[in-house]
Amino acid sequence: MSDDCIFCSIVDGEIPARIVHETDDVVAFLDANPLARGHTLVIPKTHAQHVGDLDDDLAAALFAAVTELTPHVQSTVGADGANVGINDGEAAGQEVPHAHVHIIPRFEGDGGAPLHAVGGERPDLSDDELDAVADAIAE
Ligand code: 5GP
Ligand code: ZN
């Protein structure tokens, strides 16, 4: 629990939410300002800002809930697809500093965009630069 964290307050029942799924480790609820019908947030009950802060068991529980809920939410609202994503860090657009996975149902012709639209200006990387980045990440 973190003081002044909206999502911790939802976990504790201090702030109401439209909860759609709950286990010992995670809770899922409708986004209060949905991008689409059925827009759902899945969060770990333990406070952590970044996905990299989650221990393996909690990360597994979170992803298990996401994989279970994504097709379920999608079929419930009659969507044709879904974007599943995490804004990790302020630079990536994270506004609530408690890790959460967005499940955003998508409908044919809804005017939205793929996840590729979230990036800024695309870098023009040479093969050598790509090799160097891959090597550095793999190290
Ligand atoms: P972020 O930009 O941090 O990835 O997304 C935060 C999301 O949380 C936003 O989509 C916003 O609509 C949602 N949100 C913010 N405050 C509340 C709240 O009090 N209740 C619910 N259900 N959703 C919230
Ligand atoms: Zn929190």
PDB file of N, CA and C in Angstrom, residues 17 25 64 68 97 126-127 133:
ATOM      1  N   ALA A  17     -14.845   1.110  -7.510  1.00  0.00           N
ATOM      2  CA  ALA A  17     -14.464   0.784  -8.885  1.00  0.00           C
ATOM      3  C   ALA A  17     -15.367  -0.342  -9.360  1.00  0.00           C
ATOM      4  N   ASP A  25      -3.868 -11.965  -5.700  1.00  0.00           N
ATOM      5  CA  ASP A  25      -2.729 -11.152  -6.150  1.00  0.00           C
ATOM      6  C   ASP A  25      -3.076  -9.957  -7.024  1.00  0.00           C
ATOM      7  N   ALA A  64      -1.242 -13.830 -16.184  1.00  0.00           N
ATOM      8  CA  ALA A  64      -2.282 -14.868 -16.271  1.00  0.00           C
ATOM      9  C   ALA A  64      -3.668 -14.226 -16.300  1.00  0.00           C
ATOM     10  N   GLU A  68      -6.319 -14.319 -19.454  1.00  0.00           N
ATOM     11  CA  GLU A  68      -7.669 -14.837 -19.234  1.00  0.00           C
ATOM     12  C   GLU A  68      -8.722 -13.776 -19.586  1.00  0.00           C
ATOM     13  N   PRO A  97       1.001   6.034 -10.946  1.00  0.00           N
ATOM     14  CA  PRO A  97       2.272   5.334 -10.681  1.00  0.00           C
ATOM     15  C   PRO A  97       2.117   4.010  -9.942  1.00  0.00           C
ATOM     16  N   SER A 126      21.269   2.112 -38.372  1.00  0.00           N
ATOM     17  CA  SER A 126      22.002   1.254 -39.305  1.00  0.00           C
ATOM     18  C   SER A 126      22.020  -0.174 -38.770  1.00  0.00           C
ATOM     19  N   ASP A 127      22.426  -1.118 -39.610  1.00  0.00           N
ATOM     20  CA  ASP A 127      22.547  -2.504 -39.150  1.00  0.00           C
ATOM     21  C   ASP A 127      23.530  -2.612 -37.992  1.00  0.00           C
ATOM     22  N   VAL A 133      22.787  -2.479 -30.302  1.00  0.00           N
ATOM     23  CA  VAL A 133      21.682  -2.420 -29.332  1.00  0.00           C
ATOM     24  C   VAL A 133      21.285  -3.829 -28.909  1.00  0.00           C
TER      25      VAL A 133
END
